[in-house]
PDB file of C-alpha atoms in Angstrom:
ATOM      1  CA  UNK K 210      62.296 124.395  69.276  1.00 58.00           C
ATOM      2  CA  UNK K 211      65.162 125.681  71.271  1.00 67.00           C
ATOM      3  CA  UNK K 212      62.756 127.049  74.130  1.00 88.00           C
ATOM      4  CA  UNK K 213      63.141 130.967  72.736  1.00 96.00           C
ATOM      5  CA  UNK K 214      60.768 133.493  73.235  1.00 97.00           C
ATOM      6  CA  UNK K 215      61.262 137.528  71.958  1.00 98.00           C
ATOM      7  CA  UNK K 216      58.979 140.203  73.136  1.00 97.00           C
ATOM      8  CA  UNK K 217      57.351 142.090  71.498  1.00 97.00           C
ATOM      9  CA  UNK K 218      56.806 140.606  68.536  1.00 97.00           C
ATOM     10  CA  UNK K 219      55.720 143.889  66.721  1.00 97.00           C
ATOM     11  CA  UNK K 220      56.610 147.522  68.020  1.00 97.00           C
ATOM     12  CA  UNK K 221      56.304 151.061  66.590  1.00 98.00           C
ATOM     13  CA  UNK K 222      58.033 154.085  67.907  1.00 97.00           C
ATOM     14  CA  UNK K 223      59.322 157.484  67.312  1.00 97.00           C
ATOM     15  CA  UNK K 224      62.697 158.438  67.175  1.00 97.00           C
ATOM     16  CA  UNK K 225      64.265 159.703  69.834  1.00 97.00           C
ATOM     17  CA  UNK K 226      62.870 156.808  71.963  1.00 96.00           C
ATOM     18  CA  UNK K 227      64.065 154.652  74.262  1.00 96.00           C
ATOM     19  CA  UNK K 228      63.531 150.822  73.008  1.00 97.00           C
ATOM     20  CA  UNK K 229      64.047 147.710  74.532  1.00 98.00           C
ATOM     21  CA  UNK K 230      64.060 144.043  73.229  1.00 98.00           C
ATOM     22  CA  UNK K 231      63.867 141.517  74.974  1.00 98.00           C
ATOM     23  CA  UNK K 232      64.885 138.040  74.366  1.00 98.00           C
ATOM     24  CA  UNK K 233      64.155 134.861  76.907  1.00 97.00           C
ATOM     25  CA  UNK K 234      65.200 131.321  76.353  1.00 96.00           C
ATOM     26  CA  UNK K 235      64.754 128.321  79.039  1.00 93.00           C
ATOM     27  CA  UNK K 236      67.443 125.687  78.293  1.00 89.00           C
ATOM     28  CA  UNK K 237      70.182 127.530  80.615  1.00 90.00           C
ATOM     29  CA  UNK K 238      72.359 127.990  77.203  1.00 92.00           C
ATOM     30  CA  UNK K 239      75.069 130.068  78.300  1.00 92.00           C
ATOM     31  CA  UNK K 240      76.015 131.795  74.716  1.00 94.00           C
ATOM     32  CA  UNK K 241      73.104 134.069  73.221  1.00 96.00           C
ATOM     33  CA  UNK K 242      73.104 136.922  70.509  1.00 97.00           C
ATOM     34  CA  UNK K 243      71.364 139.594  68.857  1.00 98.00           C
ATOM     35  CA  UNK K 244      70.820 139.905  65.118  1.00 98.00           C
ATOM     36  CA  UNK K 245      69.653 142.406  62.843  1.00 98.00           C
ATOM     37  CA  UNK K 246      67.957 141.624  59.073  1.00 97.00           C
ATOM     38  CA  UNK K 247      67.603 143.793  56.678  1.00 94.00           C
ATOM     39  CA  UNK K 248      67.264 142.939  52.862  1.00 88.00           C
ATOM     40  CA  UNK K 249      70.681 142.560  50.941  1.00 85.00           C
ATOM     41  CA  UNK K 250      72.570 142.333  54.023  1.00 89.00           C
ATOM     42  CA  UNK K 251      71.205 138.743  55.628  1.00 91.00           C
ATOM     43  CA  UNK K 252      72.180 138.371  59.548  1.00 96.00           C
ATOM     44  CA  UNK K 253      74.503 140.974  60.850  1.00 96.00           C
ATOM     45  CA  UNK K 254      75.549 140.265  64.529  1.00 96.00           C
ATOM     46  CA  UNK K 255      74.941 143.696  67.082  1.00 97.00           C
ATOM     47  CA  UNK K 256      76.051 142.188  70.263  1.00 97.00           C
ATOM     48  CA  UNK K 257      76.268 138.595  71.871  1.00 95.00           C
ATOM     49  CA  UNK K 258      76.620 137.433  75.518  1.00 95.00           C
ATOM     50  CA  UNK K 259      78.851 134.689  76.769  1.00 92.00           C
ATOM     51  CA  UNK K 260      77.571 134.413  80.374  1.00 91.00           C
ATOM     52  CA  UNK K 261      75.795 136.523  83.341  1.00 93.00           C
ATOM     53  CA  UNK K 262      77.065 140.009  82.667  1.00 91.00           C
ATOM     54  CA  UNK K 263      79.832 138.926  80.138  1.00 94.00           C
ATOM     55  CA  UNK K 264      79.089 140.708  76.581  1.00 95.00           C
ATOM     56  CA  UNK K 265      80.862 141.819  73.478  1.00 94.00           C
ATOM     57  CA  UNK K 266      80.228 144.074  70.829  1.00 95.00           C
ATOM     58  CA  UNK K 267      79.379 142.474  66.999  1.00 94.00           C
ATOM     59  CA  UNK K 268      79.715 143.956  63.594  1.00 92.00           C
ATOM     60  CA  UNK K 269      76.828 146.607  64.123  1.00 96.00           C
ATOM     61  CA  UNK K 270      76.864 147.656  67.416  1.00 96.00           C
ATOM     62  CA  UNK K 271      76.560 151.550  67.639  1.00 96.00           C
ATOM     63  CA  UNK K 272      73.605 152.417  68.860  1.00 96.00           C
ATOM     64  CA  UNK K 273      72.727 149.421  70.509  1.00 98.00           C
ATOM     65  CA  UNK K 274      73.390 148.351  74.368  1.00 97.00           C
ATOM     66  CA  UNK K 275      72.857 145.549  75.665  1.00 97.00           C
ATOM     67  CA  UNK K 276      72.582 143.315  79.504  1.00 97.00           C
ATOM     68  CA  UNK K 277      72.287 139.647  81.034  1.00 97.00           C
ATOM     69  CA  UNK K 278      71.504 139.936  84.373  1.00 95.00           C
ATOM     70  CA  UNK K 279      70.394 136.428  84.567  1.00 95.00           C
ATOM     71  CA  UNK K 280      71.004 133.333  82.635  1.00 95.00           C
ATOM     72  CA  UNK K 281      67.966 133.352  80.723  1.00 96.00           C
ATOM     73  CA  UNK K 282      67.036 136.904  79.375  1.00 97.00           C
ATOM     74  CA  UNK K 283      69.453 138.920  77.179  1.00 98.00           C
ATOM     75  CA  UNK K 284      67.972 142.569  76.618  1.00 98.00           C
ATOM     76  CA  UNK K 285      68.808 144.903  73.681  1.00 98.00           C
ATOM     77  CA  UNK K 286      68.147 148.793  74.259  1.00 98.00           C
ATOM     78  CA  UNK K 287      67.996 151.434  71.802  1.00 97.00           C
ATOM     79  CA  UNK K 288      69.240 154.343  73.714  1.00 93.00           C
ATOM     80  CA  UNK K 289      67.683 156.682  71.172  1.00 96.00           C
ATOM     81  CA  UNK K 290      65.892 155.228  68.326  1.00 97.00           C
ATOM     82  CA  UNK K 291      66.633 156.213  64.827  1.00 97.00           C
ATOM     83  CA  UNK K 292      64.619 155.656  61.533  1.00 97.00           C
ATOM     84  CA  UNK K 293      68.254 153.415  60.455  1.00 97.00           C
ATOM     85  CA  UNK K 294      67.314 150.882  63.257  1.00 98.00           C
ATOM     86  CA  UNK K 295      64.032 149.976  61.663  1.00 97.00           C
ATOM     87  CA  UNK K 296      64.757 146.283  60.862  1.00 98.00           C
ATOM     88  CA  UNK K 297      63.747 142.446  62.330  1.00 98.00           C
ATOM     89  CA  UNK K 298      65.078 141.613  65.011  1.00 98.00           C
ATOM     90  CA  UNK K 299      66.535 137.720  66.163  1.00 98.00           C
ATOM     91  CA  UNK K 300      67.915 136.415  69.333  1.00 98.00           C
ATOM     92  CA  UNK K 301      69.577 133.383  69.399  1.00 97.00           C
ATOM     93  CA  UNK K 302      71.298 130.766  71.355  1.00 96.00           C
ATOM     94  CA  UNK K 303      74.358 128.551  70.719  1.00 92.00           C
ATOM     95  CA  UNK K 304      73.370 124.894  71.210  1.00 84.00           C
ATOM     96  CA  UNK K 305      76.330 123.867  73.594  1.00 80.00           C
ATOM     97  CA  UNK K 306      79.999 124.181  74.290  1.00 77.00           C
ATOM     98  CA  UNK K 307      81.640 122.026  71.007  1.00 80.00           C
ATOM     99  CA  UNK K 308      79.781 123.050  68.571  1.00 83.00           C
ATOM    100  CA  UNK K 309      78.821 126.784  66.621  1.00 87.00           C
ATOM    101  CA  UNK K 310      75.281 125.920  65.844  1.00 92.00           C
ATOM    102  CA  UNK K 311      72.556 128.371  66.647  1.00 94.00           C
ATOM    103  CA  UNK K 312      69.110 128.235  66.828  1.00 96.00           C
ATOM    104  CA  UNK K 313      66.939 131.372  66.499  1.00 97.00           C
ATOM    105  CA  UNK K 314      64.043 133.035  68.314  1.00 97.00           C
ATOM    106  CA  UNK K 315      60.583 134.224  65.843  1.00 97.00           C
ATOM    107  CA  UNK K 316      62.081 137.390  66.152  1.00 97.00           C
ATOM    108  CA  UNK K 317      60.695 141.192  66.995  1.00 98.00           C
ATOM    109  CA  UNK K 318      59.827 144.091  63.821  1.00 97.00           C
ATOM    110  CA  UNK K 319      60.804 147.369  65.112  1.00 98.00           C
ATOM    111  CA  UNK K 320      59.621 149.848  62.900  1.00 98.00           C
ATOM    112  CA  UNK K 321      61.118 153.471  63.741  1.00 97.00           C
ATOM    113  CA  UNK K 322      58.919 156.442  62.564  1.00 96.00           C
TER     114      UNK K 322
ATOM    115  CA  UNK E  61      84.481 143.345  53.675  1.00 70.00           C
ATOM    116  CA  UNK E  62      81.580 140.679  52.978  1.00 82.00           C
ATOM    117  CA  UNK E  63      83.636 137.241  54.149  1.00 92.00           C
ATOM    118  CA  UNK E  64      80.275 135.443  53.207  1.00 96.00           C
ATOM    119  CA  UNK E  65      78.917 135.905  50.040  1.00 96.00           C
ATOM    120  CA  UNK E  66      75.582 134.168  47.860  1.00 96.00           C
ATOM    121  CA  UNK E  67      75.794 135.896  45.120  1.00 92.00           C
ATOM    122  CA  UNK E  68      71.801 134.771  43.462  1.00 95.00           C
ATOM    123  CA  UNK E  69      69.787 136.815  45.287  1.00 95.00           C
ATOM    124  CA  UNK E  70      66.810 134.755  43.822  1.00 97.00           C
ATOM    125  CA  UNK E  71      66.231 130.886  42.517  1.00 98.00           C
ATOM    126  CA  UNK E  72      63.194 129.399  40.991  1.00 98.00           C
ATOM    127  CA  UNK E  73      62.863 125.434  40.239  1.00 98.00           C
ATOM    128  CA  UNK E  74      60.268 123.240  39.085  1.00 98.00           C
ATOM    129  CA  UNK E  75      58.969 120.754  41.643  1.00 98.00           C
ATOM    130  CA  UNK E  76      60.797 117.902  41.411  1.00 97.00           C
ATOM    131  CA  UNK E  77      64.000 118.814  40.136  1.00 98.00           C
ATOM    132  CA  UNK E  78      67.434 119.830  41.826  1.00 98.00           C
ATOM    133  CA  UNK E  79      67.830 123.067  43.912  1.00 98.00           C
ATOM    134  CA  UNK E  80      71.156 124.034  43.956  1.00 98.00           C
ATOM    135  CA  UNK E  81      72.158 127.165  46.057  1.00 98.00           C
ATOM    136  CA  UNK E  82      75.898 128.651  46.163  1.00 98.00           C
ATOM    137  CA  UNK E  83      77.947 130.616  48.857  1.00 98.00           C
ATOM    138  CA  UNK E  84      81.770 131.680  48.635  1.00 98.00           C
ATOM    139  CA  UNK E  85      83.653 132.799  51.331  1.00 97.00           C
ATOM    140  CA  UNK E  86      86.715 134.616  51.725  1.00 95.00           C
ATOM    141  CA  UNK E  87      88.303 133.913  55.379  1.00 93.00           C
ATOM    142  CA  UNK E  88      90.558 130.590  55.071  1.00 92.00           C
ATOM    143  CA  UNK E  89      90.249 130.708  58.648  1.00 92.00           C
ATOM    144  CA  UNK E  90      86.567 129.472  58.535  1.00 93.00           C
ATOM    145  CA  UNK E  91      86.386 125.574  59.249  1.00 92.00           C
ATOM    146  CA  UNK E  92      82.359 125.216  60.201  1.00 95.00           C
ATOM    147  CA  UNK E  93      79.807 125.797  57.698  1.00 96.00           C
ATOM    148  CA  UNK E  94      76.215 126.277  58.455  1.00 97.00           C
ATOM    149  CA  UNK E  95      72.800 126.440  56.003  1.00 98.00           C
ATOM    150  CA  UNK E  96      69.680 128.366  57.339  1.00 98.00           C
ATOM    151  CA  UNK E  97      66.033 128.678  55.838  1.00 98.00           C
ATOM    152  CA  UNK E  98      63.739 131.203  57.153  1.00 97.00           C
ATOM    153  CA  UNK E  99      60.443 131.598  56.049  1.00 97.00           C
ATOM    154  CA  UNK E 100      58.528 134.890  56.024  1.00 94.00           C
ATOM    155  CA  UNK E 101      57.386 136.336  59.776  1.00 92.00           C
ATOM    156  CA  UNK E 102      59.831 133.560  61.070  1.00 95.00           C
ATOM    157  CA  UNK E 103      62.837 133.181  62.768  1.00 96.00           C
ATOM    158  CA  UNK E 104      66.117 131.353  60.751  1.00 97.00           C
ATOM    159  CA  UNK E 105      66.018 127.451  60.914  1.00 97.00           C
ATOM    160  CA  UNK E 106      69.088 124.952  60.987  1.00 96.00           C
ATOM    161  CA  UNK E 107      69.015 122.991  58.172  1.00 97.00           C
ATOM    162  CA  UNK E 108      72.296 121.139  57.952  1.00 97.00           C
ATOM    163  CA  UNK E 109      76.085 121.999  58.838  1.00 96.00           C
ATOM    164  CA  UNK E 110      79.509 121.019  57.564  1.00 97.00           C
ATOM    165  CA  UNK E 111      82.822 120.702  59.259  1.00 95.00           C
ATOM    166  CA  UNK E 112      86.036 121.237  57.120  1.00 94.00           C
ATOM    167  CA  UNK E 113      87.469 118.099  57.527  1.00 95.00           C
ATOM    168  CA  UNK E 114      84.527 116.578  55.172  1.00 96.00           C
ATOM    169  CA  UNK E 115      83.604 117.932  51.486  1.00 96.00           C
ATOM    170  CA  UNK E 116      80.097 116.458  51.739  1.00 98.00           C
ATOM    171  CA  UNK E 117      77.403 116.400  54.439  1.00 98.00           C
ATOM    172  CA  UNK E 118      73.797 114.470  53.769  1.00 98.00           C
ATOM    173  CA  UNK E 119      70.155 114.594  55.666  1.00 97.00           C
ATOM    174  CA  UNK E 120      67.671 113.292  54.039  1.00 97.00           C
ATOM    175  CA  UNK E 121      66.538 115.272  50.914  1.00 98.00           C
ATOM    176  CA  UNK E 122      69.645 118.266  51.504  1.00 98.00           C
ATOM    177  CA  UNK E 123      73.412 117.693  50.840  1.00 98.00           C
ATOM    178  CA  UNK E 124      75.771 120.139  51.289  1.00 98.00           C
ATOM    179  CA  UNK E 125      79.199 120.135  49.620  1.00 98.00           C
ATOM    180  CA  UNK E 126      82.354 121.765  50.735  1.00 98.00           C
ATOM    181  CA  UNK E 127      85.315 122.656  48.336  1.00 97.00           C
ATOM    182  CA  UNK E 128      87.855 124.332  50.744  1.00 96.00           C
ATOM    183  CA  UNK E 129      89.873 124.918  47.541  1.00 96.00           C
ATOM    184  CA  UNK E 130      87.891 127.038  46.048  1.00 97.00           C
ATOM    185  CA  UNK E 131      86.379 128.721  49.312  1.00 97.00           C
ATOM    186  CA  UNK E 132      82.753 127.490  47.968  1.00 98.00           C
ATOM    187  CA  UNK E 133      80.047 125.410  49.707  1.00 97.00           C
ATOM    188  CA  UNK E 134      76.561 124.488  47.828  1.00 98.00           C
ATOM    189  CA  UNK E 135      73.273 123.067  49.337  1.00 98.00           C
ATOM    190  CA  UNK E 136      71.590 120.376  47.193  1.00 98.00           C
ATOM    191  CA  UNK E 137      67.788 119.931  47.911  1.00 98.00           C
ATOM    192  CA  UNK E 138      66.746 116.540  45.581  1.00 98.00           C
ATOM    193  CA  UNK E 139      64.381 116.439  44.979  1.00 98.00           C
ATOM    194  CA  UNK E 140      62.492 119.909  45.381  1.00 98.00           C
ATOM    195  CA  UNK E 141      58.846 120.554  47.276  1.00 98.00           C
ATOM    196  CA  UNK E 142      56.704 123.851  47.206  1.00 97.00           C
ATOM    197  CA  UNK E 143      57.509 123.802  50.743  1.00 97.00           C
ATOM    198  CA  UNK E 144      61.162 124.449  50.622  1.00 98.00           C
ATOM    199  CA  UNK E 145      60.094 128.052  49.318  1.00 98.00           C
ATOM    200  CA  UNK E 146      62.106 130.555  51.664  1.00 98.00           C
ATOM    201  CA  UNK E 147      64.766 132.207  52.196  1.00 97.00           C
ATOM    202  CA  UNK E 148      68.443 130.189  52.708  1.00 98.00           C
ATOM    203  CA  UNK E 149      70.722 131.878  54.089  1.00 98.00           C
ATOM    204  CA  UNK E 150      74.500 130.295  54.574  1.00 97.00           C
ATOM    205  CA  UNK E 151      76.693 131.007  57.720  1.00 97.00           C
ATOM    206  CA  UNK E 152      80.297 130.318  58.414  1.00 96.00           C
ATOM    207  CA  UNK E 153      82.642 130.139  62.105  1.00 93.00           C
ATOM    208  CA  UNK E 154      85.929 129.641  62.698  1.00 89.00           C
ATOM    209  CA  UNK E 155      88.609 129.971  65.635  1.00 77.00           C
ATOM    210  CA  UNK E 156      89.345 133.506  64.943  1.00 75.00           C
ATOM    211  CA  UNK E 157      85.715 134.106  64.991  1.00 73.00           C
ATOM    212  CA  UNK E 158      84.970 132.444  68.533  1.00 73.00           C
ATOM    213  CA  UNK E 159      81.689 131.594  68.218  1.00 77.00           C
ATOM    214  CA  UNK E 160      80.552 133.977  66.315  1.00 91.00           C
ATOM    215  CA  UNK E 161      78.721 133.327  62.631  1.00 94.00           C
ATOM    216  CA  UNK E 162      79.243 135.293  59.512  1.00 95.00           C
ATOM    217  CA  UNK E 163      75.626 135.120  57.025  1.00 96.00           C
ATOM    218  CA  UNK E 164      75.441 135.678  53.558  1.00 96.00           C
ATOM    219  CA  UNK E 165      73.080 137.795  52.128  1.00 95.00           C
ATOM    220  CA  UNK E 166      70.601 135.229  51.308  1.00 96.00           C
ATOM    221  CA  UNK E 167      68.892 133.390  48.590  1.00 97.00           C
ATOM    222  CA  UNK E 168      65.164 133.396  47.966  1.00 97.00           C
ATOM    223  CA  UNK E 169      64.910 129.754  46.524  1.00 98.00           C
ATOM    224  CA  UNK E 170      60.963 129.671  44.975  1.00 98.00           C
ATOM    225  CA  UNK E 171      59.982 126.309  44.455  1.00 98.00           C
ATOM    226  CA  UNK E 172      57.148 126.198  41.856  1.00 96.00           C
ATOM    227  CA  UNK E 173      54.313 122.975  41.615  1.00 94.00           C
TER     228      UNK E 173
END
């Protein structure tokens, strides 16, 4: 258990709509990311954070911002929700400086009507 | 341009005997390999990693092999439970990739009793 927590777990909205994820982890890690699943495509990165207000874009990152005011919570916003960004949702965390292992939040479904 | 590929979307084994799941990937630049399971309405969990100075890592009941050669890494699980049933997804980092991970698609391994 790597202390991370993603809320909600379960949303439905409209497009058009604003949408916000947020992800929360308690073990000061400095390095966290957001993930998209969808079937046939496995983990595709959207954006990841390397410290307090320090963020890069991943492979999927239109239509997706994201912000780190603090340490532990790493947000991602759907400006404008589209019926494409219907998918499952993972935050994680990289488990210290010398090594690329991640561990993964339960995740959030965002289904986009 | 998938640098990660499994290319069996779907495995099924008889309790008991050898599980043996394959991922190829294309970036010679890659040097860490990762191995994920994720089970339905669940986030991905680390399994077991490889660095490419070895060509074989072992925990317990899962050994994963490296052949840099050939750009190919397999997971062994010996031997097989009902509970290994899930999804396995492989990743792979490397320095161009800062610490970013590349996933595969994914393979649904079904163990059955």
């Amino acid at each position: 258990d790597a202390g991370i927590t993603q809320s909600p777990r379960h949303k439905v909205t409209e497009t058009g709509t604003p949408v916000t994820l947020r992800c929360h982890q308690t073990e000061n890690h400095r390095y966290m990311y957001w993930y998209r699943q969808d079937p046939g495509h496995g983990l595709r990165l959207i954006h990841y954070s390397y410290g307090v207000k320090d963020t890069d874009k991943g492979e999927v990152s239109d239509g997706y911002s994201v912000s780190r005011s603090k340490t532990e919570d790493f947000l991602l916003t759907l400006e404008s929700a589209t019926s494409s960004q219907t998918s499952v949702y993972f935050c994680a965390i990289r488990s210290g400086p010398y090594t690329d292992t991640q561990y993964f939040g339960p995740g959030t479904r965002l289904t986009v009507l | 341009d998938q640098q990660v590929k499994q290319n069996s979307p779907s495995l099924s084994v008889q309790e008991g005997r050898i599980s043996i799941l394959n991922c190829d990937y294309t970036n010679s630049m890659f040097d860490y390999f990762l191995w994920y399971k994720k089970y339905p309405a669940e986030g991905p969990t680390f399994l077991i990693s490889i660095s490419s100075i070895k060509d074989k890592n072992e925990d317990g009941r899962f050994t994963v092999f490296l052949n840099k050669s050939a750009k190919h890494l397999s997971l062994h699980i010996v031997p097989s439970q009902p509970g290994d049933s899930a999804v396995y997804f492989c990743a792979a980092s490397g320095e161009t990739s800062g610490s970013r991970l590349t996933f595969g698609e994914g393979t649904q391994l079904t163990v059955n009793p």
